[in-house]
Coordinates of C-alpha atoms and ligand atoms in Angstrom, one line a residue:
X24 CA -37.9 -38.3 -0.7
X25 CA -36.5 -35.3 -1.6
X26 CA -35.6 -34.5 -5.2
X27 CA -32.3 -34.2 -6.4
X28 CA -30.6 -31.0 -6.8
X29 CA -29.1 -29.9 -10.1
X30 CA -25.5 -29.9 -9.8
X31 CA -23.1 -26.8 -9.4
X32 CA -20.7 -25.9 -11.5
X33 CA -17.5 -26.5 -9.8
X34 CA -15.5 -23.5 -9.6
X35 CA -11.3 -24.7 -11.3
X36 CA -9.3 -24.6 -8.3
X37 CA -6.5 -22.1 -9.4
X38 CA -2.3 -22.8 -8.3
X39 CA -1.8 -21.0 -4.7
X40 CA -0.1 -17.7 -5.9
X41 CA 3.5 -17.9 -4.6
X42 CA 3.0 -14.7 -1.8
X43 CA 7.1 -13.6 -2.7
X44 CA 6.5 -10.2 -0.3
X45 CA 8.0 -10.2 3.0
X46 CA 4.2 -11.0 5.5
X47 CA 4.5 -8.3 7.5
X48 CA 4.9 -4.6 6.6
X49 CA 5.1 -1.4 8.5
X50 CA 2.1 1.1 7.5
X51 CA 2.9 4.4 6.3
X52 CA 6.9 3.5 7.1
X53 CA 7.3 3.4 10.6
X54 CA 3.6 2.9 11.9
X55 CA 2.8 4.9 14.9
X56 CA 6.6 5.2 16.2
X57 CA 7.5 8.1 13.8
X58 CA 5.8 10.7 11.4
X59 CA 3.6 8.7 8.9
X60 CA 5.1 8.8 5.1
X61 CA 8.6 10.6 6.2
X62 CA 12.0 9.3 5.5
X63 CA 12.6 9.4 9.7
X64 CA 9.3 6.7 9.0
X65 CA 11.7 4.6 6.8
X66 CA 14.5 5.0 8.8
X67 CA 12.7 3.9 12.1
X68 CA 10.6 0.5 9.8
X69 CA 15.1 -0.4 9.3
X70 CA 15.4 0.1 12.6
X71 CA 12.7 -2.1 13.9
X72 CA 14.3 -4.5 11.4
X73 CA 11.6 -4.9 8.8
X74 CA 12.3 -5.3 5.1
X75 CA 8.8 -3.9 3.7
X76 CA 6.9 -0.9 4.1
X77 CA 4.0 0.7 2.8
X78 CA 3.4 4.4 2.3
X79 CA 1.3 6.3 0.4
X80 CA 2.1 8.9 -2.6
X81 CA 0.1 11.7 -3.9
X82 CA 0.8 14.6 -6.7
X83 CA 1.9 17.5 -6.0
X84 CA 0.6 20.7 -8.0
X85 CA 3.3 20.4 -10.6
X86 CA 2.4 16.2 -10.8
X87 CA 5.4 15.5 -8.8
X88 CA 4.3 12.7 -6.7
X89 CA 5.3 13.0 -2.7
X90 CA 4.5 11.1 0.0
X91 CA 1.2 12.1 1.8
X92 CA -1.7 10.5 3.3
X93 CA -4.4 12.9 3.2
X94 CA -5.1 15.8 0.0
X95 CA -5.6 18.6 2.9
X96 CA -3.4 20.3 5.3
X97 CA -4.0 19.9 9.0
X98 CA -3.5 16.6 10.3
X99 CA 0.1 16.0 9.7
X100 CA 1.3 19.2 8.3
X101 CA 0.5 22.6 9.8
X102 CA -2.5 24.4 7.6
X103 CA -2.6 27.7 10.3
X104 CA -1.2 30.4 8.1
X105 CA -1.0 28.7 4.7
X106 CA -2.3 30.3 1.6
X107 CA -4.4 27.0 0.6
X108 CA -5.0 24.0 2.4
X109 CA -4.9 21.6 -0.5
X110 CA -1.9 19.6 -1.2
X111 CA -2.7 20.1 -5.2
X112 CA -2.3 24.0 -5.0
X113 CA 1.6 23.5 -3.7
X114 CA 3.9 22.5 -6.4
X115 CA 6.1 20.1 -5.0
X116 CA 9.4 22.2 -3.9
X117 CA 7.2 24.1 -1.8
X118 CA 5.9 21.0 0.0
X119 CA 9.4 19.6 1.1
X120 CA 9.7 23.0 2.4
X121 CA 6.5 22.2 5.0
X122 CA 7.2 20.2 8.1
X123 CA 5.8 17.0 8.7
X124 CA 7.0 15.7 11.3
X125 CA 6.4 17.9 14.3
X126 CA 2.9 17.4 14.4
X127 CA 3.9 13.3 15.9
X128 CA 6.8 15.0 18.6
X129 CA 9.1 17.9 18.9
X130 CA 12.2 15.8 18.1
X131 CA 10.4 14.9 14.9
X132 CA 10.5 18.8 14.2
X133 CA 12.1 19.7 11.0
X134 CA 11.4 16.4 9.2
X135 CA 10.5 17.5 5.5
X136 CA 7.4 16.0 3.1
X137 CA 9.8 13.9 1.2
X138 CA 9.6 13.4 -2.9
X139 CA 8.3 9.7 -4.0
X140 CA 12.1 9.5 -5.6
X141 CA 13.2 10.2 -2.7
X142 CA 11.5 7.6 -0.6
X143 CA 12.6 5.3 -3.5
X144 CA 16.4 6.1 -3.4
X145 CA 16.2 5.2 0.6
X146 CA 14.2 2.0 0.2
X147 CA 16.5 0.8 -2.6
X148 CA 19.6 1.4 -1.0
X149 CA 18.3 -0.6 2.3
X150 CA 16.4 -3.4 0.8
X151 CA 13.3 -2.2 1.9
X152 CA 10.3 -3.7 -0.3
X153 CA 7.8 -0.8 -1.3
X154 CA 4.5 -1.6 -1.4
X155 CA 3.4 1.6 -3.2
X156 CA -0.1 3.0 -2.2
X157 CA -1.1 5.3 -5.1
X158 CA -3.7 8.4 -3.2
X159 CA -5.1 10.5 -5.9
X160 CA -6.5 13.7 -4.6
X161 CA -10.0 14.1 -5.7
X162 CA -9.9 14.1 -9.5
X163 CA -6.8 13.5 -10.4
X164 CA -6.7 9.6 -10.5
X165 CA -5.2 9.0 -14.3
X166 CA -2.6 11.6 -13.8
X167 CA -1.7 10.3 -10.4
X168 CA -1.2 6.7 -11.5
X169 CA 0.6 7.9 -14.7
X170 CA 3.2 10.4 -12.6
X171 CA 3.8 7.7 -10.0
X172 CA 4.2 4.5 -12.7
X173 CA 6.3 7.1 -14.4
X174 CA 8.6 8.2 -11.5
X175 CA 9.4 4.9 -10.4
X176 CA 10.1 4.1 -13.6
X177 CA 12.6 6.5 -14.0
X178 CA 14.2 6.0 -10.5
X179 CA 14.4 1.6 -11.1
X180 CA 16.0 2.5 -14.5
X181 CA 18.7 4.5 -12.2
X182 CA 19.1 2.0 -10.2
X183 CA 19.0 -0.7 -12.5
X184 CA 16.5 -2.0 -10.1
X185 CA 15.2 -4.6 -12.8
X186 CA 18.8 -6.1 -13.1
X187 CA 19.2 -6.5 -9.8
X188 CA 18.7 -10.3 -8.2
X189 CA 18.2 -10.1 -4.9
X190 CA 16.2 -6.3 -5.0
X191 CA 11.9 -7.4 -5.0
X192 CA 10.1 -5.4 -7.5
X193 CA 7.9 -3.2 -5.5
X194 CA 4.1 -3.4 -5.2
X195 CA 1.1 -0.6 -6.5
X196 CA -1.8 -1.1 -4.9
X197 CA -5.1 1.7 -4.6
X198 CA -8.2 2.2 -3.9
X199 CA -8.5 4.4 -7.4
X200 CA -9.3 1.6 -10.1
X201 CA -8.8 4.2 -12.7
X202 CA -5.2 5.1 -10.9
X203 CA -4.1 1.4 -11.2
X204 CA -5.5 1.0 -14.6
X205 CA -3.0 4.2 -15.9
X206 CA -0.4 3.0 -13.9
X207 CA -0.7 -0.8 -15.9
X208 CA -1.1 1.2 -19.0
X209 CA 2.3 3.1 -18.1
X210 CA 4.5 0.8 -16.3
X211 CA 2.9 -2.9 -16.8
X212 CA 5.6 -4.8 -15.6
X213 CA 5.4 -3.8 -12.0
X214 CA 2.5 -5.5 -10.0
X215 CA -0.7 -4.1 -9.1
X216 CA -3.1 -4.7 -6.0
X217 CA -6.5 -3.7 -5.6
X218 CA -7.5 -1.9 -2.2
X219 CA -10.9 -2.0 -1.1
X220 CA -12.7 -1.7 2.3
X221 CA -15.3 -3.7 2.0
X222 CA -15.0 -6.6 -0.4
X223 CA -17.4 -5.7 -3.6
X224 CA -19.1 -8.9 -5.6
X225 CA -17.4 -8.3 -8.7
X226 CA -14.1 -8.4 -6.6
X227 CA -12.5 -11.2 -9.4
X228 CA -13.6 -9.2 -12.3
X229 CA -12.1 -5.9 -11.2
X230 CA -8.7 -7.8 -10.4
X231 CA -8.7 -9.6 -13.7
X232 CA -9.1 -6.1 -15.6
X233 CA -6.3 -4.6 -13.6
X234 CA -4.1 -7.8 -14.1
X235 CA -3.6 -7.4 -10.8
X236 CA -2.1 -10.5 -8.4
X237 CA -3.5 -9.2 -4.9
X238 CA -6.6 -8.3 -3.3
X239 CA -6.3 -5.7 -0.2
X240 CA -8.7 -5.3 2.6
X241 CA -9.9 -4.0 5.6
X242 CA -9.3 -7.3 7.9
X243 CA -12.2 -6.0 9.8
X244 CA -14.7 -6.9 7.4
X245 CA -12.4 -10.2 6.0
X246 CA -14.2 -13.5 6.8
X247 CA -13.0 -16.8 6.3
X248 CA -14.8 -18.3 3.5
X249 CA -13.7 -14.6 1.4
X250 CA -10.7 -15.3 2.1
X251 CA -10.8 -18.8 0.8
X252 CA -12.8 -17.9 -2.0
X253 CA -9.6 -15.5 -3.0
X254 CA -6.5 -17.9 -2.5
X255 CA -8.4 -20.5 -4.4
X256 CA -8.9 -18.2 -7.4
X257 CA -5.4 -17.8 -7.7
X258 CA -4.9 -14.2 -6.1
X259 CA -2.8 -13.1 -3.1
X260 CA -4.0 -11.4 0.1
X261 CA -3.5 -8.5 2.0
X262 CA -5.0 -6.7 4.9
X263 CA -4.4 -3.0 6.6
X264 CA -4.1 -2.4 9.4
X265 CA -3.6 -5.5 12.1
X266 CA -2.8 -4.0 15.1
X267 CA -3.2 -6.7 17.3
X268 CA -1.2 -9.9 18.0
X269 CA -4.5 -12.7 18.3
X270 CA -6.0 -11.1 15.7
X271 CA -3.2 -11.0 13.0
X272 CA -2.8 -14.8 14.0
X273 CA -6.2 -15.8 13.1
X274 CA -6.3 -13.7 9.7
X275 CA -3.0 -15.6 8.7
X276 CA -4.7 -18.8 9.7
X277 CA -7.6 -17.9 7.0
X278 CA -4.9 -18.1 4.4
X279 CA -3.9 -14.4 4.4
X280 CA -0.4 -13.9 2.8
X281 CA 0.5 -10.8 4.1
X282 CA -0.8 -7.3 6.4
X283 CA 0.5 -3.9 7.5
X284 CA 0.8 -3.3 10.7
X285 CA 1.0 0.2 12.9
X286 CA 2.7 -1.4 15.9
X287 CA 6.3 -2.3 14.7
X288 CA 7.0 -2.8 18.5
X289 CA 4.8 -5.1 19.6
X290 CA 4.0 -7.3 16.4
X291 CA 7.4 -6.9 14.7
X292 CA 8.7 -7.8 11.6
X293 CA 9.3 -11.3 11.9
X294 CA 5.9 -12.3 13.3
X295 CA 4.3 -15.9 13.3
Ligands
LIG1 O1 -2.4 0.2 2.0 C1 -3.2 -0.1 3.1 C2 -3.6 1.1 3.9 O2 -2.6 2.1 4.0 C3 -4.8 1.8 3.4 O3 -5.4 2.8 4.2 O4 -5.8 5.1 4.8 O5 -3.9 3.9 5.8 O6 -3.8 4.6 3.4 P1 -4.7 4.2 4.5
LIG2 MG1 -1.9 3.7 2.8

C-alpha cells in the first residue's frame, strides 16, 4: 500500500477578470498593410474595421514620446546620411521631419514619425482603443514611463477622455518593469500590463507589484496549463503576434482574452 500523500494547499480560485478590450487588435496600427506605428497605420486598422490597436512609443531626445519601434535608425526610417542613428539624439520636431513610411512602399512616401499626442488625438476621435506599448530606449526606462503616463495624461484631460461613457480607457503594457512601475507612480488610474516573452516563475508577483490586470506573451511559448494557471488567478491574457487563423483559434480556446495580430486581412477584426 502506498502511503498517503500530504495534501496541497489548494490555490483560491480568483473571479474570471471581466476581459472589457475589444479580442483582437491590430499590431503596431495597421499590421503589415501599412508603415508600422504611423497615423496612415491607424488610418488603415479603421479601415479594416477594427476598434483597437497597439503601437509602441518611445522618447524622443527632448522626452517627447513618439511612436517608434526600434531605438536605431534603419529599419523603418532612413539612417544613410544622418548625423546619429539613435532615436534619443533627435529631439522630437526633428523626428516628424524623417519619413517613415517609404521604407513599407512608395505611396507610403512622405508619411511623418508621428508624436504619441498625436496618435492619441486620432485614436480618440475614431474610437480606437489604445493599447499603449511603452519602448524605452536603453536606459531611459523611468523617464520613458513618466513622459508617456504624463502625455496621455495631459491629452485624456483634453479630451475629457475620463468623462466620456462610451470611450475605453486605454491599456500600458512593457516589457520595462521599471517603465510600468513610473508610469503607475504617475498616472495610476490607467491599467497596466506586463509584456514578457517567455513567462518568468515569479510571473504573479511581478503583476501584483505593478497592480497590473494583464499578462502579455509570446503565444509561441503559451501552453495551456500557463494559461489556466493565469485566468484562475484573476489576471487577463494577451498574446503578440498571432498571425495565423488555427493557431489564434486554439490560443482563445486556452482561455486567452485577447491578441494582436499583423494580418488585419485575413484574421480581421471581428474574429471567432
Ligand atoms: O505589444 C505586443 C508586441 O508589440 C510586442 O513586441 O516587438 O512587436 O513591440 P513588438
Ligand atoms: Mg509593440
Amino acid at each position: 500500500m502506498q502511503p498517503m500523500q500530504p495534501m496541497q494547499p489548494m490555490q483560491p480560485m480568483q473571479p474570471a477578470y471581466p476581459w472589457p478590450y475589444p479580442r483582437i487588435v491590430a499590431h503596431r496600427g495597421g499590421g503589415t498593410l501599412a508603415p508600422e506605428n504611423t497615423l496612415a497605420a491607424l488610418r488603415c486598422a479603421l479601415q479594416y474595421g477594427f476598434s483597437a490597436v497597439e503601437f509602441d512609443v518611445m522618447c524622443a531626445a527632448d522626452g517627447v514620446p513618439v511612436l517608434m519601434h526600434d531605438a536605431q535608425l534603419g529599419r523603418t526610417v532612413a539612417a544613410v546620411g544622418m548625423r546619429s542613428a539613435l532615436i534619443s539624439d533627435y529631439p522630437a520636431h526633428e523626428l516628424q521631419q524623417m519619413d517613415a513610411g517609404k521604407w513599407l512602399a512608395p505611396q507610403f512616401a512622405g508619411e511623418a514619425v508621428p508624436l504619441f499626442s498625436q496618435a492619441i488625438d486620432f485614436c480618440t476621435a475614431h474610437q480606437l482603443w489604445m493599447n499603449i506599448e511603452i519602448k524605452p530606449t536603453p536606459g531611459s526606462d523611468i523617464a520613458t514611463g513618466r513622459s508617456v503616463a504624463s502625455t496621455l495624461q495631459a491629452c485624456l484631460k483634453t479630451h475629457a477622455l475620463a468623462a466620456s461613457a462610451n470611450q475605453l480607457a486605454p491599456l500600458f503594457s512593457s516589457f520595462s518593469f521599471a517603465a510600468l512601475e513610473a508610469a503607475k507612480q504617475t498616472v495610476p488610474e490607467i491599467a497596466r500590463g506586463l509584456l514578457v516573452d517567455r513567462i518568468p516563475a515569479d510571473w504573479q508577483a511581478q503583476l501584483d507589484f505593478l497592480d497590473a490586470v494583464t499578462l502579455h506573451t509570446n503565444h509561441e511559448h503559451l501552453s495551456p496549463s500557463m494559461a489556466r494557471a493565469i485566468k484562475q488567478a484573476g489576471f487577463g491574457l494577451f498574446c503578440y503576434t498571432v498571425n495565423d487563423s488555427a493557431r489564434a483559434r486554439e490560443i482563445l480556446s486556452w482561455g486567452v482574452d485577447g491578441f494582436c495580430t499583423d494580418q488585419l486581412d485575413i484574421i480581421g477584426a471581428n474574429f471567432s
